[in-house]
Amino acid sequence: MSSAAVTRAARLRGLKPDWLKDPKVWRTEVLAGLVVALALIPEAISFSIIAGVDPAIGLFASFTMAVTISVVGGRRAMISAATGAVALVIAPMNREHGLGYLVATVILAGVFQVILGAVGVAKLMRFVPRSVMTGFVNALAIMIFMAQVPEMHDVPWPVYPLIVAGLALMVFFPKVTKVIPAPLVSIVVLTVITVAAGIAVPTVGGKGALPSSLPAPGLPDVPFTLDTLKIIAPYALAMALVGLMESLMTAKLVDDITDTHSSKTRESIGQGIANIVTGFFGGMGGCAMIGQTMINVKVSGARTRLSTFLAGSFLMVLCVVFGPVVSHIPMAALVAVMVMVAFGTFDWHSIAPKTLKRMPAGEITVMVITVIVVVATSNLAIGVVVGSITAMVIFAKRVAHLANVTAVTDPDSNTVVYSVTGELFFASSNDLVGQFNYAGDPDRVLIDLSEAHIWDASSVAALDAIETKYAQRGKTVEITGLNNPSADLHGKLTGELAGSH
C-alpha cells in the first residue's frame, strides 16, 4: 500500500499516521477512557432509574453506544452513552408498555436518526447563534452541578470533607505531574481512604447492582404489527430529535475546544447506528454526553477515537470483572469530579462585567433565555430551540428597521421617485405600504429597488398592495432596479397573492 493510501486510511480512522508511535498519546487516551468509564457507572445507573429499568440496561447501553460511536461517529473523542434527556423521553414508554416496547422505540429512533442524518439535518446547526451556544454551555454546567446536589444532601458528614479533598487533589495534583489524570488520582485516593479507614459513606454499589455478564443480542419482545409502530413512533421521533440535538451541539462544542472540524452528518448517522445496535442488545439508547465528554476532552486531554472505545470497554470490564472493587468507590469522589467538570464547562468570560458591557442587549437576552429554559425544563433540546427562535425574532426585528424609503419629486412635478434600500422580507415589508403618499403624489410613481433585495412573498404582496392603492387613484407605478433573484421572485408571484397582504 502506498504512503498516500496509508495516510488516507489513517485519516478515515480519525487517527494521524504517526499516532500509534506516540506513547504519550496512548497513555493519555487509555487513562482518559478509564476515568470516563468510572464516571459513567453511577450516571448510567441513575439514568436507568429515571427510565424505570434495571441498572444493567443503562450500563449495557453506555457500553454499546460508546464502542459503536467510536467507530461510526463523526466527532473524535466525544463520549456517547445512556443520558438523562433520552431517559426522560422514553420513561413513559417503559411505564405504560414495558421493556420490549422501550427497546423497539430505541431501534426505531436509531432508524429515524440515520434517515435524518442522510437528508442533511446536521446542516441546521448553522442556524444556531453563538449566544445560544454560550447559553447551552452555561446551562449545561449548571445542570451538571445541580445533578450533584442530591448526592450532597442528607448524607453522612464525612462526605463533605471527602468532596473538598477530591477537589483539592484535582486542583493541585496537575502542578506536580500531568502524566496521570487528576480525576483518576482523586477517585483512587478517596476510595483507598474510605475503605482503609472504614468510613461509612454512600458508594457506587449503593446505586444498584452491577451486571455480571456481557449483554446478548436479540429482538425486542413486541408484536411486529402496525399497531406497535403507531405506539412507538411518536416516542422514537422525539428521542431521535433530542438525541441528535444534544449530540450535534456537543460535537460543535468539542470542535471549538479542540480547534478541529468534525463531520456532523456522519455523527448524525453514527448516532442512529449506535442506537440501533444498542436496541438489539437490549439497551435503553442514548446520545452524546456533555459531562463525560468534557472529562475526556477538556480534563483528560483525549483527542482520538481510542478513548471513546476504551471508555465503553473499560465500563464493562469494571462492571463484570472488578464489580466488587468498583462498588466501593465513594460517590463523593465522583461528585468532586463532576463539580470540577461543571466549573470548567461554564463560560465565565460570558458573564464578566467587561463582556456584558460590550455585548448587545439582544445577545445577552438570548443567552439568558436559553439558560433559563434549559434549567427549568431539564431539557437541552428545548432550550436550544427556544433560544434560536428568540435570536431569530430579535434579528428579524433588528433587520426590519434597515429597510428605508426616501422620496424625490422630479422638477416638472409629474413624477415622484421612491428609493427603497435594505432587505425586504416579512418583518420589514409590513411597514413598507404605509411609507407612500398615495393621495398627494403625482400621477406617475417610480419605485427604485436597486439598493434593495426581495426575499419572500410578503414583500411581493406589499409591492402589489402599493400598486393597487395607487391604481385606485388613477396613478401608475413602475418598479425598477430589481436584481436578478428579486426580479425572478417578483415576476413569479406578482398578481398571484391577492388577499395575502
Coordinates of C-alpha atoms in Angstrom, one line a residue:
M1 CA 0.0 0.0 0.0
S2 CA 1.3 3.4 -0.9
S3 CA 2.2 6.0 1.8
A4 CA -0.7 8.2 0.5
A5 CA -3.1 5.3 0.9
V6 CA -1.8 4.7 4.5
T7 CA -2.3 8.3 5.3
R8 CA -5.8 8.3 3.8
A9 CA -6.7 5.1 5.7
A10 CA -5.4 6.6 9.0
R11 CA -7.3 9.7 8.4
L12 CA -10.5 7.7 7.8
R13 CA -10.0 6.1 11.1
G14 CA -9.7 9.5 12.7
L15 CA -6.1 8.9 13.6
K16 CA -2.9 10.7 12.5
P17 CA -0.4 8.5 10.6
D18 CA 2.1 8.7 13.5
W19 CA -0.5 8.3 16.2
L20 CA 0.4 4.7 17.1
K21 CA 4.1 5.6 17.6
D22 CA 3.5 8.1 20.3
P23 CA 3.4 6.5 23.8
K24 CA 2.2 9.8 25.4
V25 CA -0.9 9.7 23.2
W26 CA -1.5 6.1 24.2
R27 CA -1.2 6.9 27.9
T28 CA -3.5 9.9 27.6
E29 CA -6.2 8.0 25.7
V30 CA -6.1 4.9 27.9
L31 CA -6.2 6.8 31.2
A32 CA -8.9 9.2 29.9
G33 CA -11.0 6.1 28.9
L34 CA -10.6 4.7 32.4
V35 CA -11.6 7.9 34.1
V36 CA -14.7 8.3 31.9
A37 CA -15.7 4.6 32.5
L38 CA -15.6 5.1 36.3
A39 CA -17.7 8.3 36.0
L40 CA -20.1 6.6 33.6
I41 CA -21.1 3.9 36.1
P42 CA -23.2 5.9 38.6
E43 CA -24.7 8.1 35.9
A44 CA -25.8 5.1 33.8
I45 CA -27.4 3.6 36.9
S46 CA -29.1 6.9 37.7
F47 CA -30.5 7.3 34.2
S48 CA -31.7 3.7 34.4
I49 CA -33.7 4.6 37.5
I50 CA -35.2 7.7 35.6
A51 CA -36.2 5.4 32.7
G52 CA -37.6 2.9 35.2
V53 CA -35.4 0.0 34.1
D54 CA -32.9 -2.3 35.7
P55 CA -29.4 -0.6 36.2
A56 CA -27.9 -3.2 33.8
I57 CA -30.0 -1.8 30.9
G58 CA -28.4 1.6 31.3
L59 CA -24.9 0.2 31.7
F60 CA -25.3 -2.0 28.6
A61 CA -26.5 1.0 26.7
S62 CA -23.5 3.0 27.7
F63 CA -21.2 0.2 26.7
T64 CA -22.7 -0.4 23.2
M65 CA -23.2 3.3 22.5
A66 CA -19.6 4.3 23.3
V67 CA -18.0 1.3 21.5
T68 CA -20.2 1.7 18.4
I69 CA -19.9 5.5 18.1
S70 CA -16.1 5.3 18.4
V71 CA -16.1 3.5 15.1
V72 CA -19.0 5.2 13.2
G73 CA -19.2 8.6 14.8
G74 CA -18.1 11.9 13.2
R75 CA -16.5 13.6 16.2
R76 CA -13.3 12.0 17.6
A77 CA -13.0 11.8 21.4
M78 CA -16.7 12.5 22.1
I79 CA -18.5 10.2 24.5
S80 CA -21.9 8.8 23.8
A81 CA -23.8 6.7 26.4
A82 CA -27.1 6.5 28.2
T83 CA -28.3 10.0 29.0
G84 CA -30.9 11.7 31.2
A85 CA -32.5 13.5 28.2
V86 CA -33.2 10.2 26.4
A87 CA -34.3 8.6 29.7
L88 CA -36.9 11.3 30.3
V89 CA -38.3 10.9 26.7
I90 CA -38.6 7.1 26.8
A91 CA -39.6 6.6 30.5
P92 CA -43.4 6.9 29.8
M93 CA -43.0 4.1 27.1
N94 CA -41.5 1.7 29.6
R95 CA -44.0 2.7 32.3
E96 CA -47.0 2.2 30.1
H97 CA -46.0 -0.6 27.7
G98 CA -42.9 -2.4 29.2
L99 CA -39.3 -3.0 28.3
G100 CA -40.0 -4.7 25.0
Y101 CA -41.6 -1.6 23.6
L102 CA -38.9 0.6 25.1
V103 CA -36.2 -1.4 23.2
A104 CA -38.2 -1.3 20.0
T105 CA -38.5 2.5 20.4
V106 CA -34.7 2.8 20.7
I107 CA -34.2 0.8 17.5
L108 CA -36.8 2.9 15.6
A109 CA -35.2 6.1 17.0
G110 CA -31.9 5.0 15.6
V111 CA -33.5 4.4 12.2
F112 CA -35.0 7.9 12.3
Q113 CA -31.6 9.4 13.2
V114 CA -29.9 7.6 10.2
I115 CA -32.6 9.0 7.9
L116 CA -32.4 12.5 9.3
G117 CA -28.6 12.4 9.1
A118 CA -28.7 11.2 5.5
V119 CA -31.1 14.0 4.4
G120 CA -28.8 16.6 6.0
V121 CA -30.4 17.7 9.3
A122 CA -27.0 18.4 10.6
K123 CA -26.8 21.5 8.3
L124 CA -29.4 23.1 10.6
M125 CA -26.7 23.6 13.1
R126 CA -25.5 26.7 11.1
F127 CA -28.7 28.4 12.3
V128 CA -27.7 28.1 16.0
P129 CA -26.3 31.5 17.0
R130 CA -23.2 31.9 19.2
S131 CA -25.3 33.4 22.0
V132 CA -27.5 30.2 22.1
M133 CA -24.3 28.1 22.1
T134 CA -23.0 30.1 25.1
G135 CA -26.3 29.7 26.9
F136 CA -26.2 26.0 26.1
V137 CA -22.8 25.6 27.6
N138 CA -23.6 27.6 30.7
A139 CA -26.9 25.8 31.3
L140 CA -25.1 22.5 30.9
A141 CA -22.6 23.5 33.6
I142 CA -25.4 24.4 35.9
M143 CA -27.3 21.2 35.2
I144 CA -24.1 19.1 35.8
F145 CA -23.7 20.8 39.2
M146 CA -27.4 20.5 40.1
A147 CA -27.2 16.8 39.4
Q148 CA -24.6 16.5 42.1
V149 CA -26.7 18.4 44.7
P150 CA -28.8 15.3 45.7
E151 CA -25.5 13.5 46.4
M152 CA -24.6 16.2 48.9
H153 CA -28.0 16.3 50.7
D154 CA -28.9 14.3 53.8
V155 CA -25.6 12.3 53.8
P156 CA -23.1 11.5 56.5
W157 CA -20.8 14.4 57.4
P158 CA -17.6 12.7 56.1
V159 CA -18.9 13.1 52.5
Y160 CA -18.2 16.9 52.7
P161 CA -14.5 16.7 53.6
L162 CA -14.1 13.9 51.0
I163 CA -15.5 16.2 48.3
V164 CA -13.3 19.0 49.4
A165 CA -10.3 16.7 49.4
G166 CA -11.2 15.4 45.9
L167 CA -11.5 19.0 44.6
A168 CA -8.1 19.9 46.2
L169 CA -6.4 16.9 44.6
M170 CA -7.8 17.9 41.1
V171 CA -6.6 21.5 41.5
F172 CA -3.1 20.9 42.9
F173 CA -2.1 17.4 41.6
P174 CA -1.6 18.7 38.0
K175 CA 1.0 21.1 39.4
V176 CA 3.0 18.0 40.4
T177 CA 2.5 16.0 37.2
K178 CA 0.1 15.7 34.3
V179 CA 1.1 12.1 33.4
I180 CA -1.8 10.7 35.3
P181 CA -5.2 12.4 35.1
A182 CA -6.0 14.2 38.3
P183 CA -9.6 12.9 38.4
L184 CA -8.3 9.3 38.4
V185 CA -5.9 10.1 41.2
S186 CA -8.7 11.7 43.2
I187 CA -11.0 8.6 42.7
V188 CA -8.3 6.1 43.7
V189 CA -7.1 8.1 46.7
L190 CA -10.5 8.7 48.2
T191 CA -11.5 5.1 47.6
V192 CA -8.4 3.9 49.5
I193 CA -9.0 6.3 52.3
T194 CA -12.7 5.3 52.8
V195 CA -12.0 1.6 52.6
A196 CA -8.9 1.6 54.8
A197 CA -10.5 3.8 57.4
G198 CA -13.8 2.1 57.2
I199 CA -15.7 5.4 56.6
A200 CA -19.4 4.7 56.0
V201 CA -20.4 6.9 53.1
P202 CA -22.6 6.3 50.0
T203 CA -20.8 4.3 47.4
V204 CA -21.3 3.3 43.7
G205 CA -22.6 -0.1 44.9
G206 CA -25.4 1.7 46.7
K207 CA -26.8 2.9 43.4
G208 CA -27.7 -0.6 42.2
A209 CA -26.3 -4.0 41.3
L210 CA -23.6 -4.1 38.6
P211 CA -24.1 -6.7 35.8
S212 CA -22.1 -9.9 36.0
S213 CA -22.1 -10.8 32.3
L214 CA -22.0 -9.2 28.9
P215 CA -25.2 -8.3 27.0
A216 CA -26.5 -10.7 24.4
P217 CA -28.1 -9.6 21.1
G218 CA -31.8 -10.3 20.5
L219 CA -35.0 -8.9 19.0
P220 CA -37.4 -6.8 21.1
D221 CA -40.3 -8.7 22.7
V222 CA -43.1 -7.0 20.9
P223 CA -45.6 -7.9 18.2
F224 CA -44.3 -6.7 14.8
T225 CA -47.6 -5.1 13.7
L226 CA -48.7 -1.7 12.6
D227 CA -50.3 -1.1 16.0
T228 CA -46.9 -1.4 17.6
L229 CA -45.4 1.1 15.1
K230 CA -48.2 3.6 16.0
I231 CA -47.4 3.2 19.7
I232 CA -43.6 3.6 19.4
A233 CA -43.2 6.0 16.5
P234 CA -44.0 9.3 18.4
Y235 CA -41.6 8.4 21.2
A236 CA -39.0 7.3 18.8
L237 CA -39.1 10.5 16.8
A238 CA -38.9 12.6 20.0
M239 CA -35.9 10.5 21.2
A240 CA -34.3 10.9 17.7
L241 CA -34.6 14.6 17.7
V242 CA -33.5 15.2 21.3
G243 CA -30.5 12.8 20.8
L244 CA -29.4 14.5 17.6
M245 CA -29.8 18.0 19.1
E246 CA -27.6 17.2 22.1
S247 CA -25.1 15.2 20.1
L248 CA -24.6 17.9 17.4
M249 CA -24.4 20.7 20.0
T250 CA -21.8 18.7 21.9
A251 CA -19.8 18.0 18.7
K252 CA -19.8 21.7 17.9
L253 CA -18.6 22.4 21.5
V254 CA -15.7 19.9 21.1
D255 CA -14.8 21.4 17.7
D256 CA -14.4 24.7 19.4
I257 CA -12.4 23.3 22.4
T258 CA -10.0 21.2 20.2
D259 CA -9.9 23.7 17.3
T260 CA -10.7 20.9 14.8
H261 CA -13.6 20.1 12.4
S262 CA -15.9 17.1 12.6
S263 CA -18.5 15.7 10.2
K264 CA -21.9 16.4 11.7
T265 CA -23.6 14.3 9.0
R266 CA -21.5 11.3 9.9
E267 CA -22.1 12.0 13.6
S268 CA -25.9 12.1 13.0
I269 CA -25.9 8.8 11.1
G270 CA -23.5 7.3 13.6
Q271 CA -25.8 8.1 16.5
G272 CA -28.5 6.3 14.7
I273 CA -26.4 3.2 14.1
A274 CA -25.2 3.2 17.7
N275 CA -28.8 3.4 18.9
I276 CA -29.9 0.5 16.6
V277 CA -27.0 -1.6 17.8
T278 CA -27.8 -0.7 21.4
G279 CA -31.5 -1.6 20.9
F280 CA -30.6 -5.0 19.6
F281 CA -28.5 -5.6 22.7
G282 CA -31.4 -4.6 25.0
G283 CA -30.1 -1.2 26.0
M284 CA -32.1 2.0 26.7
G285 CA -30.4 4.1 24.0
G286 CA -28.6 7.3 24.4
C287 CA -26.7 10.2 22.8
A288 CA -23.6 12.3 23.3
M289 CA -22.8 13.0 27.0
I290 CA -21.6 16.5 27.6
G291 CA -20.3 15.9 31.1
Q292 CA -18.3 12.8 30.2
T293 CA -17.1 14.4 27.0
M294 CA -15.7 17.3 29.0
I295 CA -13.9 14.9 31.3
N296 CA -12.5 13.1 28.3
V297 CA -11.5 16.1 26.2
K298 CA -11.0 19.1 28.5
V299 CA -9.9 17.5 31.8
S300 CA -8.0 14.4 30.5
G301 CA -6.8 15.8 27.1
A302 CA -8.0 12.9 24.9
R303 CA -8.2 13.6 21.2
T304 CA -8.8 10.3 19.4
R305 CA -11.5 7.6 19.0
L306 CA -9.5 5.2 21.2
S307 CA -10.5 7.0 24.4
T308 CA -14.2 6.6 23.4
F309 CA -13.8 3.0 22.6
L310 CA -11.9 2.3 25.8
A311 CA -14.4 4.2 27.9
G312 CA -17.1 1.7 26.8
S313 CA -14.8 -1.3 27.0
F314 CA -13.5 -0.4 30.4
L315 CA -17.0 0.2 31.6
M316 CA -18.0 -3.5 31.0
V317 CA -14.7 -4.8 32.3
L318 CA -15.1 -2.7 35.5
C319 CA -18.6 -4.0 36.0
V320 CA -18.2 -7.6 35.1
V321 CA -14.6 -8.3 36.3
F322 CA -14.0 -5.7 39.0
G323 CA -17.6 -5.1 40.2
P324 CA -16.9 -5.7 43.9
V325 CA -14.0 -3.2 43.8
V326 CA -15.8 -0.6 41.8
S327 CA -18.8 -0.9 44.2
H328 CA -16.6 0.6 47.0
I329 CA -15.8 3.8 45.1
P330 CA -17.4 6.6 47.3
M331 CA -19.9 8.8 45.4
A332 CA -18.1 11.8 47.0
A333 CA -15.1 11.1 44.7
L334 CA -17.3 11.2 41.5
V335 CA -19.3 14.2 42.8
A336 CA -16.0 16.1 43.2
V337 CA -15.0 15.1 39.6
M338 CA -18.4 16.4 38.2
V339 CA -18.3 19.6 40.2
M340 CA -14.8 20.3 38.7
V341 CA -16.3 19.5 35.2
A342 CA -19.2 21.9 35.8
F343 CA -16.8 24.7 36.9
G344 CA -14.6 24.1 33.8
T345 CA -17.5 23.9 31.4
F346 CA -19.1 27.2 32.4
D347 CA -18.1 30.1 30.1
W348 CA -17.1 32.6 32.8
H349 CA -16.0 35.1 30.3
S350 CA -19.6 35.4 29.0
I351 CA -20.7 36.9 32.4
A352 CA -17.7 39.1 33.1
P353 CA -18.8 42.7 33.6
K354 CA -16.5 43.8 30.8
T355 CA -18.2 41.4 28.4
L356 CA -21.7 42.3 29.5
K357 CA -21.0 46.0 28.9
R358 CA -19.8 45.4 25.3
M359 CA -22.3 42.7 24.3
P360 CA -25.6 43.8 22.6
A361 CA -28.6 43.5 24.8
G362 CA -30.2 41.1 22.4
E363 CA -27.3 38.7 22.6
I364 CA -27.4 38.7 26.4
T365 CA -31.2 38.2 26.3
V366 CA -30.8 35.1 24.1
M367 CA -28.1 33.6 26.3
V368 CA -30.1 34.2 29.5
I369 CA -33.4 32.8 28.0
T370 CA -31.5 29.7 26.7
V371 CA -30.1 29.1 30.2
I372 CA -33.4 29.6 32.0
V373 CA -35.4 27.3 29.6
V374 CA -32.8 24.6 29.8
V375 CA -32.6 24.7 33.6
A376 CA -36.4 25.0 34.0
T377 CA -37.2 22.1 31.7
S378 CA -34.0 20.0 32.3
N379 CA -34.0 19.6 28.5
L380 CA -31.2 21.0 26.5
A381 CA -33.0 20.5 23.2
I382 CA -36.0 22.7 24.2
G383 CA -33.6 25.4 25.5
V384 CA -31.7 25.4 22.2
V385 CA -34.9 25.6 20.1
V386 CA -36.4 28.4 22.2
G387 CA -33.1 30.3 22.3
S388 CA -32.7 30.0 18.5
I389 CA -36.2 31.2 17.9
T390 CA -35.7 34.1 20.3
A391 CA -32.5 35.0 18.4
M392 CA -34.3 34.9 15.1
V393 CA -37.1 37.2 16.3
I394 CA -34.5 39.7 17.7
F395 CA -32.6 39.5 14.4
A396 CA -35.7 40.0 12.3
K397 CA -36.8 42.9 14.4
R398 CA -33.3 44.5 14.1
V399 CA -33.1 43.9 10.3
A400 CA -36.7 45.2 9.8
H401 CA -35.5 48.7 10.6
L402 CA -32.9 48.6 7.8
A403 CA -35.5 49.0 5.0
N404 CA -35.8 52.7 4.3
V405 CA -37.9 54.7 1.8
T406 CA -37.0 58.1 0.6
A407 CA -39.0 60.2 -2.0
V408 CA -37.7 62.7 -4.5
T409 CA -40.1 64.6 -6.8
D410 CA -39.0 65.5 -10.3
P411 CA -38.7 69.2 -11.2
D412 CA -41.7 69.0 -13.5
S413 CA -43.7 67.6 -10.7
N414 CA -45.2 64.8 -12.9
T415 CA -43.2 62.0 -11.4
V416 CA -42.1 61.0 -7.9
V417 CA -39.2 58.7 -7.4
Y418 CA -39.2 56.5 -4.3
S419 CA -35.8 54.9 -3.4
V420 CA -36.1 51.8 -1.3
T421 CA -33.0 50.5 0.4
G422 CA -32.4 47.4 2.6
E423 CA -33.7 43.9 2.9
L424 CA -37.4 43.3 2.2
F425 CA -38.9 40.3 4.0
F426 CA -41.9 39.6 6.1
A427 CA -40.8 41.8 9.0
S428 CA -39.6 44.9 7.1
S429 CA -42.2 44.7 4.3
N430 CA -45.1 45.1 6.7
D431 CA -44.2 48.7 7.2
L432 CA -43.5 49.4 3.6
V433 CA -47.1 50.1 2.5
G434 CA -47.5 53.0 4.9
Q435 CA -44.5 54.9 3.7
F436 CA -46.0 56.2 0.4
N437 CA -48.2 59.4 -0.1
Y438 CA -50.9 57.9 -2.2
A439 CA -53.2 61.0 -2.2
G440 CA -50.5 63.7 -2.6
D441 CA -48.2 62.0 -5.2
P442 CA -48.3 63.0 -8.9
D443 CA -49.8 60.6 -11.5
R444 CA -46.5 58.7 -12.2
V445 CA -44.7 56.9 -9.4
L446 CA -41.3 55.3 -9.8
I447 CA -40.1 52.8 -7.2
D448 CA -36.4 52.2 -7.4
L449 CA -35.3 48.9 -5.8
S450 CA -31.7 48.9 -7.0
E451 CA -30.5 49.2 -3.4
A452 CA -32.9 46.6 -2.0
H453 CA -33.4 42.8 -2.2
I454 CA -36.8 40.9 -2.2
W455 CA -36.6 37.8 -0.1
D456 CA -40.2 36.5 0.2
A457 CA -43.8 36.5 -0.8
S458 CA -44.7 39.0 1.9
S459 CA -42.5 41.6 0.1
V460 CA -44.1 40.9 -3.3
A461 CA -47.6 41.2 -1.7
A462 CA -46.6 44.5 -0.1
L463 CA -45.5 45.9 -3.5
D464 CA -48.7 44.6 -5.1
A465 CA -50.7 46.4 -2.4
I466 CA -48.8 49.7 -3.1
E467 CA -49.6 49.4 -6.8
T468 CA -53.2 48.7 -6.1
K469 CA -53.6 51.7 -3.8
Y470 CA -52.1 54.0 -6.5
A471 CA -54.3 52.4 -9.2
Q472 CA -57.4 53.1 -7.2
R473 CA -56.5 56.8 -7.5
G474 CA -55.7 56.5 -11.2
K475 CA -52.0 56.7 -10.9
T476 CA -49.4 54.4 -12.5
V477 CA -46.5 52.7 -10.7
E478 CA -43.2 51.4 -12.3
I479 CA -40.8 49.2 -10.3
T480 CA -37.2 49.4 -11.4
G481 CA -33.7 48.3 -10.4
L482 CA -34.5 44.8 -9.3
N483 CA -31.5 42.4 -9.1
N484 CA -31.9 39.1 -10.9
P485 CA -33.1 37.0 -7.9
S486 CA -35.5 39.7 -6.8
A487 CA -36.8 40.1 -10.4
D488 CA -37.4 36.3 -10.7
L489 CA -39.3 36.1 -7.4
H490 CA -41.4 39.3 -8.2
G491 CA -42.1 38.0 -11.7
K492 CA -43.4 34.6 -10.4
L493 CA -45.6 36.0 -7.6
T494 CA -46.8 39.5 -8.5
G495 CA -50.6 39.5 -9.1
E496 CA -50.9 36.0 -7.7
L497 CA -51.1 36.9 -4.0
A498 CA -54.5 38.6 -3.8
G499 CA -55.8 38.6 -0.2
S500 CA -52.4 37.6 1.2
H501 CA -51.4 41.1 2.4

